[in-house]
Short mmCIF file of C-alpha atoms and ligand atoms in Angstrom, two decimals:
data_model
loop_
_atom_site.label_atom_id
_atom_site.label_comp_id
_atom_site.label_asym_id
_atom_site.label_seq_id
_atom_site.Cartn_x
_atom_site.Cartn_y
_atom_site.Cartn_z
CA MET B 26 47.90 -60.73 -25.36
CA GLU B 27 51.42 -61.89 -24.66
CA ASP B 28 50.91 -61.55 -20.89
CA SER B 29 48.18 -64.15 -20.59
CA MET B 30 49.80 -66.99 -22.47
CA GLY B 31 51.05 -68.93 -19.45
CA LYS B 32 54.53 -70.23 -18.67
CA LYS B 33 57.02 -69.40 -21.39
CA ASN B 34 58.34 -72.25 -23.45
CA LEU B 35 62.06 -71.95 -22.71
CA ASP B 36 64.66 -74.68 -22.30
CA TRP B 37 64.75 -73.85 -18.58
CA SER B 38 67.42 -76.40 -17.61
CA ASN B 39 69.91 -75.10 -20.16
CA LEU B 40 69.60 -71.34 -19.69
CA PRO B 41 72.86 -69.41 -19.58
CA PHE B 42 73.38 -66.46 -17.23
CA GLY B 43 72.17 -64.09 -19.93
CA TYR B 44 69.62 -61.40 -20.72
CA ILE B 45 66.24 -62.12 -22.29
CA LYS B 46 63.54 -59.45 -22.64
CA THR B 47 60.52 -60.40 -20.54
CA SER B 48 56.97 -59.03 -20.30
CA LYS B 49 57.45 -55.97 -18.10
CA SER B 50 60.02 -53.75 -16.47
CA PHE B 51 59.37 -51.16 -13.77
CA VAL B 52 60.26 -47.49 -14.12
CA ALA B 53 60.07 -44.50 -11.77
CA THR B 54 61.37 -41.02 -12.51
CA TRP B 55 62.91 -38.42 -10.19
CA LYS B 56 62.28 -34.85 -11.35
CA ASN B 57 61.91 -31.52 -9.52
CA GLY B 58 63.08 -33.16 -6.31
CA GLU B 59 60.60 -36.04 -6.12
CA TRP B 60 59.80 -39.54 -7.38
CA ASP B 61 56.73 -40.02 -9.53
CA GLU B 62 54.36 -42.93 -8.80
CA GLY B 63 56.34 -45.39 -10.92
CA LYS B 64 54.76 -47.94 -13.27
CA LEU B 65 55.20 -51.21 -15.10
CA THR B 66 56.13 -50.82 -18.73
CA SER B 67 56.53 -53.17 -21.66
CA LYS B 68 59.11 -50.80 -23.18
CA HIS B 69 62.62 -52.15 -22.57
CA SER B 70 64.49 -49.21 -24.05
CA PHE B 71 64.42 -45.44 -23.68
CA LYS B 72 66.13 -42.30 -24.94
CA ILE B 73 68.65 -40.25 -23.04
CA ASP B 74 70.77 -37.34 -24.26
CA GLU B 75 74.42 -37.70 -25.19
CA CYS B 76 75.49 -35.66 -22.17
CA ALA B 77 73.49 -37.64 -19.57
CA CYS B 78 75.38 -37.87 -16.28
CA VAL B 79 75.38 -41.69 -16.39
CA LEU B 80 77.18 -41.62 -19.75
CA GLN B 81 79.72 -38.96 -18.84
CA TYR B 82 80.42 -39.66 -15.17
CA ALA B 83 79.03 -43.17 -14.58
CA GLN B 84 76.49 -42.07 -12.01
CA THR B 85 74.74 -45.41 -11.67
CA CYS B 86 74.27 -48.22 -9.18
CA PHE B 87 72.35 -51.48 -9.17
CA GLU B 88 71.15 -54.45 -7.17
CA GLY B 89 70.65 -58.14 -7.82
CA LEU B 90 68.17 -60.60 -6.31
CA LYS B 91 66.20 -63.61 -7.49
CA ALA B 92 62.69 -65.05 -7.62
CA TYR B 93 62.21 -68.78 -7.17
CA THR B 94 59.41 -71.28 -7.72
CA THR B 95 59.18 -73.31 -4.52
CA GLU B 96 58.55 -77.01 -4.11
CA HIS B 97 54.91 -76.12 -3.40
CA GLY B 98 54.56 -74.06 -6.59
CA ASP B 99 54.63 -70.62 -4.94
CA ILE B 100 56.71 -67.79 -6.37
CA VAL B 101 58.94 -66.19 -3.75
CA THR B 102 61.83 -63.81 -3.41
CA PHE B 103 64.62 -63.63 -0.84
CA ARG B 104 65.30 -60.71 1.52
CA PRO B 105 64.53 -57.78 -0.85
CA ASP B 106 64.59 -55.49 2.20
CA LEU B 107 68.36 -55.94 2.36
CA ASN B 108 68.75 -55.04 -1.32
CA ALA B 109 66.70 -51.89 -0.64
CA GLU B 110 68.98 -50.97 2.26
CA ARG B 111 72.16 -51.64 0.29
CA MET B 112 70.88 -49.60 -2.65
CA GLU B 113 70.15 -46.77 -0.23
CA ASN B 114 73.82 -46.82 0.77
CA SER B 115 74.94 -46.91 -2.88
CA CYS B 116 72.68 -43.96 -3.74
CA LYS B 117 73.88 -41.85 -0.82
CA ARG B 118 77.51 -42.48 -1.73
CA LEU B 119 76.89 -41.52 -5.38
CA GLN B 120 74.79 -38.42 -4.57
CA MET B 121 71.65 -40.01 -5.98
CA PRO B 122 68.14 -39.80 -4.50
CA VAL B 123 67.11 -42.82 -2.40
CA TYR B 124 64.20 -44.90 -3.66
CA PRO B 125 62.30 -45.52 -0.39
CA LYS B 126 62.64 -49.04 1.04
CA GLU B 127 58.92 -49.87 1.21
CA LYS B 128 58.41 -48.64 -2.37
CA PHE B 129 61.49 -50.60 -3.51
CA ILE B 130 60.08 -53.83 -2.06
CA GLU B 131 56.62 -53.12 -3.50
CA ALA B 132 58.11 -52.44 -6.94
CA VAL B 133 60.19 -55.65 -6.85
CA LEU B 134 57.15 -57.75 -5.91
CA LYS B 135 54.99 -56.04 -8.55
CA THR B 136 57.60 -56.63 -11.25
CA ILE B 137 57.90 -60.32 -10.37
CA GLU B 138 54.11 -60.63 -10.37
CA ALA B 139 53.95 -59.09 -13.86
CA ASN B 140 56.55 -61.59 -15.10
CA LYS B 141 55.22 -64.78 -13.44
CA ASP B 142 55.37 -66.67 -16.72
CA TRP B 143 59.09 -66.05 -16.85
CA VAL B 144 59.90 -67.49 -13.42
CA PRO B 145 61.62 -70.83 -14.10
CA PRO B 146 59.84 -73.93 -12.76
CA TYR B 147 60.90 -75.70 -9.55
CA GLY B 148 63.70 -78.18 -10.10
CA SER B 149 64.93 -76.65 -13.39
CA GLY B 150 68.06 -75.19 -11.80
CA ALA B 151 67.13 -71.78 -13.25
CA THR B 152 65.75 -68.71 -11.46
CA LEU B 153 64.43 -65.27 -12.33
CA TYR B 154 67.19 -62.71 -11.84
CA ILE B 155 65.94 -59.27 -10.78
CA ARG B 156 68.07 -56.22 -11.49
CA PRO B 157 66.96 -52.94 -9.89
CA PHE B 158 69.13 -50.01 -11.03
CA MET B 159 69.28 -46.24 -11.01
CA PHE B 160 71.08 -43.65 -13.08
CA GLY B 161 71.48 -39.91 -13.52
CA SER B 162 69.61 -39.12 -16.73
CA ASN B 163 69.88 -35.40 -17.48
CA ASN B 164 72.73 -33.51 -19.13
CA VAL B 165 75.73 -32.61 -17.00
CA ILE B 166 79.08 -31.35 -18.27
CA GLY B 167 80.77 -29.92 -15.16
CA VAL B 168 81.47 -32.71 -12.67
CA LYS B 169 78.35 -32.73 -10.50
CA PRO B 170 75.42 -35.03 -9.78
CA ALA B 171 72.43 -35.12 -12.12
CA ASP B 172 69.10 -33.73 -10.96
CA GLU B 173 66.92 -36.16 -12.88
CA TYR B 174 67.05 -39.93 -12.36
CA GLN B 175 65.42 -43.15 -13.44
CA PHE B 176 64.93 -46.08 -11.07
CA ARG B 177 64.20 -49.19 -13.10
CA ILE B 178 63.80 -52.91 -12.48
CA LEU B 179 64.41 -55.46 -15.22
CA VAL B 180 64.04 -59.20 -14.80
CA THR B 181 65.48 -62.06 -16.83
CA PRO B 182 65.49 -65.84 -16.38
CA VAL B 183 68.99 -67.19 -15.75
CA GLY B 184 70.94 -70.40 -15.31
CA PRO B 185 74.23 -70.87 -13.42
CA TYR B 186 76.67 -67.94 -13.32
CA PHE B 187 79.77 -70.09 -13.82
CA LYS B 188 79.92 -72.47 -16.78
CA GLY B 189 79.69 -76.08 -15.65
CA GLY B 190 77.24 -75.23 -12.85
CA ALA B 191 78.37 -76.99 -9.69
CA LYS B 192 81.84 -78.02 -10.95
CA PRO B 193 84.72 -76.47 -9.01
CA ILE B 194 86.25 -73.47 -10.74
CA THR B 195 89.84 -72.26 -10.98
CA VAL B 196 90.49 -68.64 -10.01
CA ARG B 197 93.61 -66.53 -9.75
CA ILE B 198 94.90 -63.97 -7.30
CA SER B 199 94.86 -60.67 -9.14
CA ASP B 200 97.62 -58.05 -9.36
CA LEU B 201 95.11 -55.34 -10.22
CA ASP B 202 92.81 -53.73 -7.68
CA ARG B 203 89.04 -53.53 -7.68
CA ALA B 204 88.49 -50.90 -5.01
CA ALA B 205 90.63 -48.26 -3.38
CA PRO B 206 90.98 -48.13 0.40
CA HIS B 207 88.21 -45.75 1.53
CA GLY B 208 86.78 -45.96 -2.01
CA THR B 209 83.55 -47.47 -3.33
CA GLY B 210 84.19 -51.22 -2.87
CA ASP B 211 81.39 -51.55 -0.33
CA ILE B 212 78.65 -50.19 -2.60
CA LYS B 213 77.18 -51.63 -5.78
CA ALA B 214 78.29 -48.87 -8.17
CA GLY B 215 78.56 -49.62 -11.89
CA LEU B 216 82.04 -48.10 -11.82
CA ASN B 217 83.34 -51.00 -9.68
CA TYR B 218 82.40 -53.36 -12.48
CA ALA B 219 83.67 -51.15 -15.33
CA MET B 220 87.13 -51.28 -13.83
CA SER B 221 86.99 -55.08 -13.47
CA LEU B 222 86.24 -55.69 -17.16
CA TYR B 223 89.83 -55.61 -18.41
CA ASN B 224 90.83 -58.02 -15.67
CA ILE B 225 87.99 -60.49 -16.14
CA VAL B 226 88.64 -60.71 -19.89
CA ASP B 227 92.34 -61.26 -19.14
CA ALA B 228 91.48 -63.92 -16.53
CA HIS B 229 89.23 -65.76 -18.99
CA ASN B 230 91.89 -65.56 -21.69
CA ASN B 231 94.28 -67.24 -19.27
CA GLY B 232 91.87 -70.00 -18.26
CA PHE B 233 90.59 -68.57 -14.96
CA ALA B 234 86.91 -68.18 -14.10
CA GLU B 235 87.41 -65.16 -11.82
CA ASN B 236 89.90 -62.85 -10.12
CA ILE B 237 90.41 -62.82 -6.37
CA TYR B 238 91.23 -59.28 -5.30
CA THR B 239 93.39 -58.60 -2.26
CA ASP B 240 93.50 -55.47 -0.13
CA PRO B 241 94.77 -52.68 -2.38
CA ALA B 242 97.07 -51.12 0.23
CA THR B 243 99.27 -54.20 0.86
CA HIS B 244 98.04 -57.02 -1.43
CA THR B 245 98.17 -59.35 1.56
CA TYR B 246 94.60 -59.96 2.73
CA LEU B 247 91.79 -61.56 0.73
CA GLU B 248 88.94 -59.30 -0.32
CA GLU B 249 86.49 -60.84 -2.83
CA THR B 250 86.11 -61.62 -6.52
CA GLY B 251 84.67 -59.35 -9.21
CA GLY B 252 81.14 -60.58 -8.54
CA ALA B 253 81.05 -62.63 -5.32
CA ASN B 254 82.30 -62.85 -1.72
CA ILE B 255 84.64 -65.64 -0.55
CA LEU B 256 83.84 -68.52 1.81
CA LEU B 257 86.52 -70.71 3.42
CA VAL B 258 86.18 -73.79 5.60
CA THR B 259 88.93 -74.88 8.00
CA LYS B 260 90.02 -78.49 8.31
CA ASP B 261 87.98 -78.78 11.49
CA GLY B 262 84.84 -77.43 9.83
CA LYS B 263 84.75 -73.76 10.83
CA LEU B 264 83.35 -71.28 8.29
CA VAL B 265 85.63 -68.25 7.83
CA THR B 266 84.95 -65.22 5.61
CA PRO B 267 87.11 -62.17 4.86
CA LYS B 268 86.36 -58.99 6.78
CA SER B 269 87.11 -55.75 4.96
CA GLY B 270 85.60 -52.32 4.61
CA SER B 271 86.09 -52.40 0.85
CA ILE B 272 84.10 -55.51 -0.11
CA LEU B 273 80.44 -55.62 -1.03
CA PRO B 274 78.35 -56.74 1.98
CA SER B 275 76.90 -59.79 0.23
CA ILE B 276 73.36 -60.65 1.30
CA THR B 277 74.09 -64.28 0.45
CA ARG B 278 77.19 -64.30 2.69
CA ARG B 279 75.36 -62.63 5.57
CA SER B 280 72.52 -65.16 5.21
CA ILE B 281 75.00 -68.06 5.07
CA LEU B 282 76.71 -66.90 8.27
CA THR B 283 73.33 -66.86 10.04
CA VAL B 284 72.31 -70.25 8.64
CA ALA B 285 75.68 -71.84 9.48
CA LYS B 286 75.60 -70.54 13.04
CA ASP B 287 71.90 -70.84 13.95
CA VAL B 288 70.69 -73.77 11.83
CA LEU B 289 73.80 -75.88 11.30
CA LYS B 290 75.35 -74.95 14.69
CA MET B 291 78.72 -74.35 13.04
CA GLU B 292 81.46 -72.12 14.32
CA VAL B 293 81.73 -69.03 12.09
CA GLU B 294 84.27 -66.24 11.94
CA GLU B 295 84.63 -62.99 9.97
CA ARG B 296 88.21 -61.78 10.05
CA GLN B 297 91.14 -60.63 7.96
CA ILE B 298 92.54 -63.60 6.03
CA ASN B 299 96.15 -63.48 4.89
CA LYS B 300 96.55 -65.09 1.47
CA ALA B 301 99.44 -67.13 2.91
CA GLU B 302 96.84 -68.96 5.05
CA LEU B 303 94.92 -70.28 2.04
CA LYS B 304 96.79 -73.59 1.99
CA ASP B 305 95.49 -74.36 5.48
CA PHE B 306 91.80 -74.38 4.46
CA ALA B 307 89.92 -77.52 3.41
CA GLU B 308 87.23 -75.91 1.23
CA CYS B 309 86.75 -72.67 -0.67
CA GLY B 310 83.75 -71.23 -2.45
CA LEU B 311 82.32 -68.02 -3.89
CA CYS B 312 78.91 -66.77 -2.82
CA GLY B 313 76.43 -64.26 -4.18
CA THR B 314 73.00 -63.99 -5.75
CA ALA B 315 74.37 -64.95 -9.17
CA ALA B 316 77.06 -67.35 -7.89
CA VAL B 317 74.81 -68.92 -5.17
CA ILE B 318 77.64 -71.04 -3.71
CA SER B 319 80.16 -71.97 -6.41
CA PRO B 320 82.98 -74.25 -5.29
CA VAL B 321 86.56 -73.15 -5.94
CA GLY B 322 88.80 -76.14 -6.77
CA THR B 323 92.05 -74.27 -7.33
CA ILE B 324 93.43 -70.83 -6.53
CA ASN B 325 96.42 -69.86 -8.61
CA ASP B 326 98.67 -67.43 -6.75
CA HIS B 327 101.23 -66.33 -9.35
CA GLY B 328 101.94 -69.88 -10.50
CA THR B 329 101.53 -71.62 -7.14
CA GLU B 330 98.39 -73.73 -7.10
CA ILE B 331 96.38 -74.14 -3.90
CA LYS B 332 93.89 -77.00 -4.12
CA PHE B 333 90.74 -77.49 -2.06
CA ASN B 334 88.57 -80.48 -1.14
CA ASP B 335 91.55 -82.81 -1.76
CA GLY B 336 91.49 -81.91 -5.44
CA LYS B 337 88.14 -83.69 -5.98
CA ASP B 338 85.95 -82.58 -8.87
CA GLU B 339 82.95 -81.73 -6.66
CA MET B 340 81.80 -79.34 -3.94
CA GLY B 341 83.26 -80.14 -0.49
CA PRO B 342 80.96 -81.66 2.17
CA VAL B 343 80.69 -78.60 4.42
CA LEU B 344 79.89 -76.14 1.61
CA GLN B 345 77.47 -78.73 0.17
CA LYS B 346 75.61 -78.83 3.50
CA ILE B 347 75.44 -75.02 3.59
CA TYR B 348 74.35 -74.93 -0.07
CA ASP B 349 71.58 -77.48 0.56
CA THR B 350 70.34 -75.52 3.55
CA LEU B 351 70.41 -72.09 1.87
CA THR B 352 68.77 -73.28 -1.36
CA GLY B 353 66.36 -75.42 0.71
CA ILE B 354 65.18 -72.23 2.42
CA GLN B 355 64.95 -70.33 -0.88
CA MET B 356 63.02 -73.13 -2.62
CA GLY B 357 60.62 -73.77 0.26
CA ARG B 358 62.00 -77.19 1.26
CA LEU B 359 63.17 -75.94 4.65
CA PRO B 360 61.67 -73.44 7.10
CA ALA B 361 63.02 -69.92 6.66
CA PRO B 362 64.06 -67.55 9.42
CA GLU B 363 61.36 -64.94 10.09
CA GLY B 364 61.10 -62.30 7.35
CA TRP B 365 63.45 -63.85 4.80
CA ILE B 366 60.92 -65.08 2.27
CA TYR B 367 58.41 -62.82 0.47
CA THR B 368 55.65 -64.70 -1.37
CA ILE B 369 54.28 -63.10 -4.52
N1 LIG A 1471 80.48 -59.08 -4.35
C1 LIG A 1471 80.28 -58.45 -5.51
C2 LIG A 1471 81.36 -57.61 -6.06
C3 LIG A 1471 79.04 -58.60 -6.18
O1 LIG A 1471 78.84 -58.01 -7.34
C4 LIG A 1471 78.06 -59.42 -5.60
C5 LIG A 1471 76.75 -59.56 -6.24
O2 LIG A 1471 75.80 -58.92 -5.91
C6 LIG A 1471 78.32 -60.04 -4.39
C7 LIG A 1471 79.54 -59.86 -3.79
C8 LIG A 1471 77.30 -60.90 -3.72
O3 LIG A 1471 76.31 -60.15 -3.10
P1 LIG A 1471 74.86 -60.70 -2.88
O4 LIG A 1471 75.01 -61.96 -2.10
O5 LIG A 1471 74.16 -59.65 -2.12
O6 LIG A 1471 74.29 -60.95 -4.23
C1 LIG A 1472 74.75 -60.59 -8.34
O1 LIG A 1472 75.13 -61.66 -7.87
O2 LIG A 1472 73.58 -60.18 -8.22
C2 LIG A 1472 75.66 -59.70 -9.05
O3 LIG A 1472 75.36 -58.56 -9.20
C3 LIG A 1472 76.91 -60.23 -9.54
C4 LIG A 1472 77.13 -59.87 -10.97
C5 LIG A 1472 78.56 -60.14 -11.24
C6 LIG A 1472 76.23 -60.63 -11.88
#
C-alpha cells in the first residue's frame, strides 16, 4: 500500500514551487441544493462536460495555505479558519455555495493527515502547499451560475515561490491592471489570475520576477503583485502596507501586522501609498503563503530604478526580524498567538 510506506524520498531541499501528485485529495459535491458528506480520494482527475460553467464562464475560486513540520516533529497548519472565511467571501461574490467553515477546517486537517508522508521535514526549507478550490461543474450556456459544484482540496510539496529563495527580486510597476475598481480584486477568483498571465509572462521575458499593480482608476497608489501583498519599511523602522479595497486581504500580511505590533512592538500603518513615495522607504518585500516574505531589491518604474536595503544582495534587517518571527511561529520555534496553529 502506497499510503503506509513512510516519508517520501524526495529531494526536499531542492523542490521547486511545482505540482506533484500526492496520496489523497478531498472532494465534496453540491447537488440538489446541498453538499454531500465529502471524502478523501486517490483519484486526481475527473470528468466534466464541455459546457461546464467553470470552462465557459470561469466560475471558480481557490485558497492557499501550508502545512509545516515543526522543530518538535509535529505537523501543523496556520490559520485555516481565515482561509475558510475568505473562501466564503469568494463564493458569495461568484454566486457559489459556501462550504461551511467548520467543515472546511475539518477537510483541510483530514487531507493533511492523509498526506503526512508528503509533508517536508523540518529544516528542509520546503512545505506542503494546500490548495482548496471550488468550481461550477454542470452545463450552462446562458450566462448564469451553475447548480452543481465540486469543492476539492489538493496538496503538493513545494519549495520557494521565487527562484533564488531568499535573494532580493526585481519587480516592475505594471501598466496593465489586475482588478477593476469595485471589481473582484479582493476575492480569490481564478479570473483574477487568468488576466495576470499575459503580464507575468511579459514581466519574466523582460527580466522581472513580478508585476506591481497600482490602483486602476489613477495608476498612482500601490496595490499588490499578481500573487502577494506588499510590505514597506520606513527609514525609522515603521512597517507600512498598502490599503485598498481591490487587493486580496492576505492572511500572511494580516498576521505580520499583528506580529510586528504585538510581538516586535513596532509601529505599523495601513494606508494609501503613492508610488512617488517608494524612494523614501528603506526596505520592501512581498508577502503571502507562497511568497512567505520575499525581499524586493529593486522596483523598476518605467526605467527608473528604486533600490532597497542600500542595494545589498540580502533581506533587510527589519523584514528579516519579521520573517524570523513569523516562520518561528509557523515552525514551532516561537509561541503562537492563541488559535493560530492547528496541530494534525
Ligand atoms: N495577493 C494575491 C493576489 C494572492 O494570490 C495571494 C496568495 O494567496 C496573496 C496576496 C497572499 O495572501 P495569503 O497571505 O493569504 O496567502
Ligand atoms: C498563495 O500564496 O497561496 C497563492 O495563491 C499565490 C499564488 C500566486 C501561488
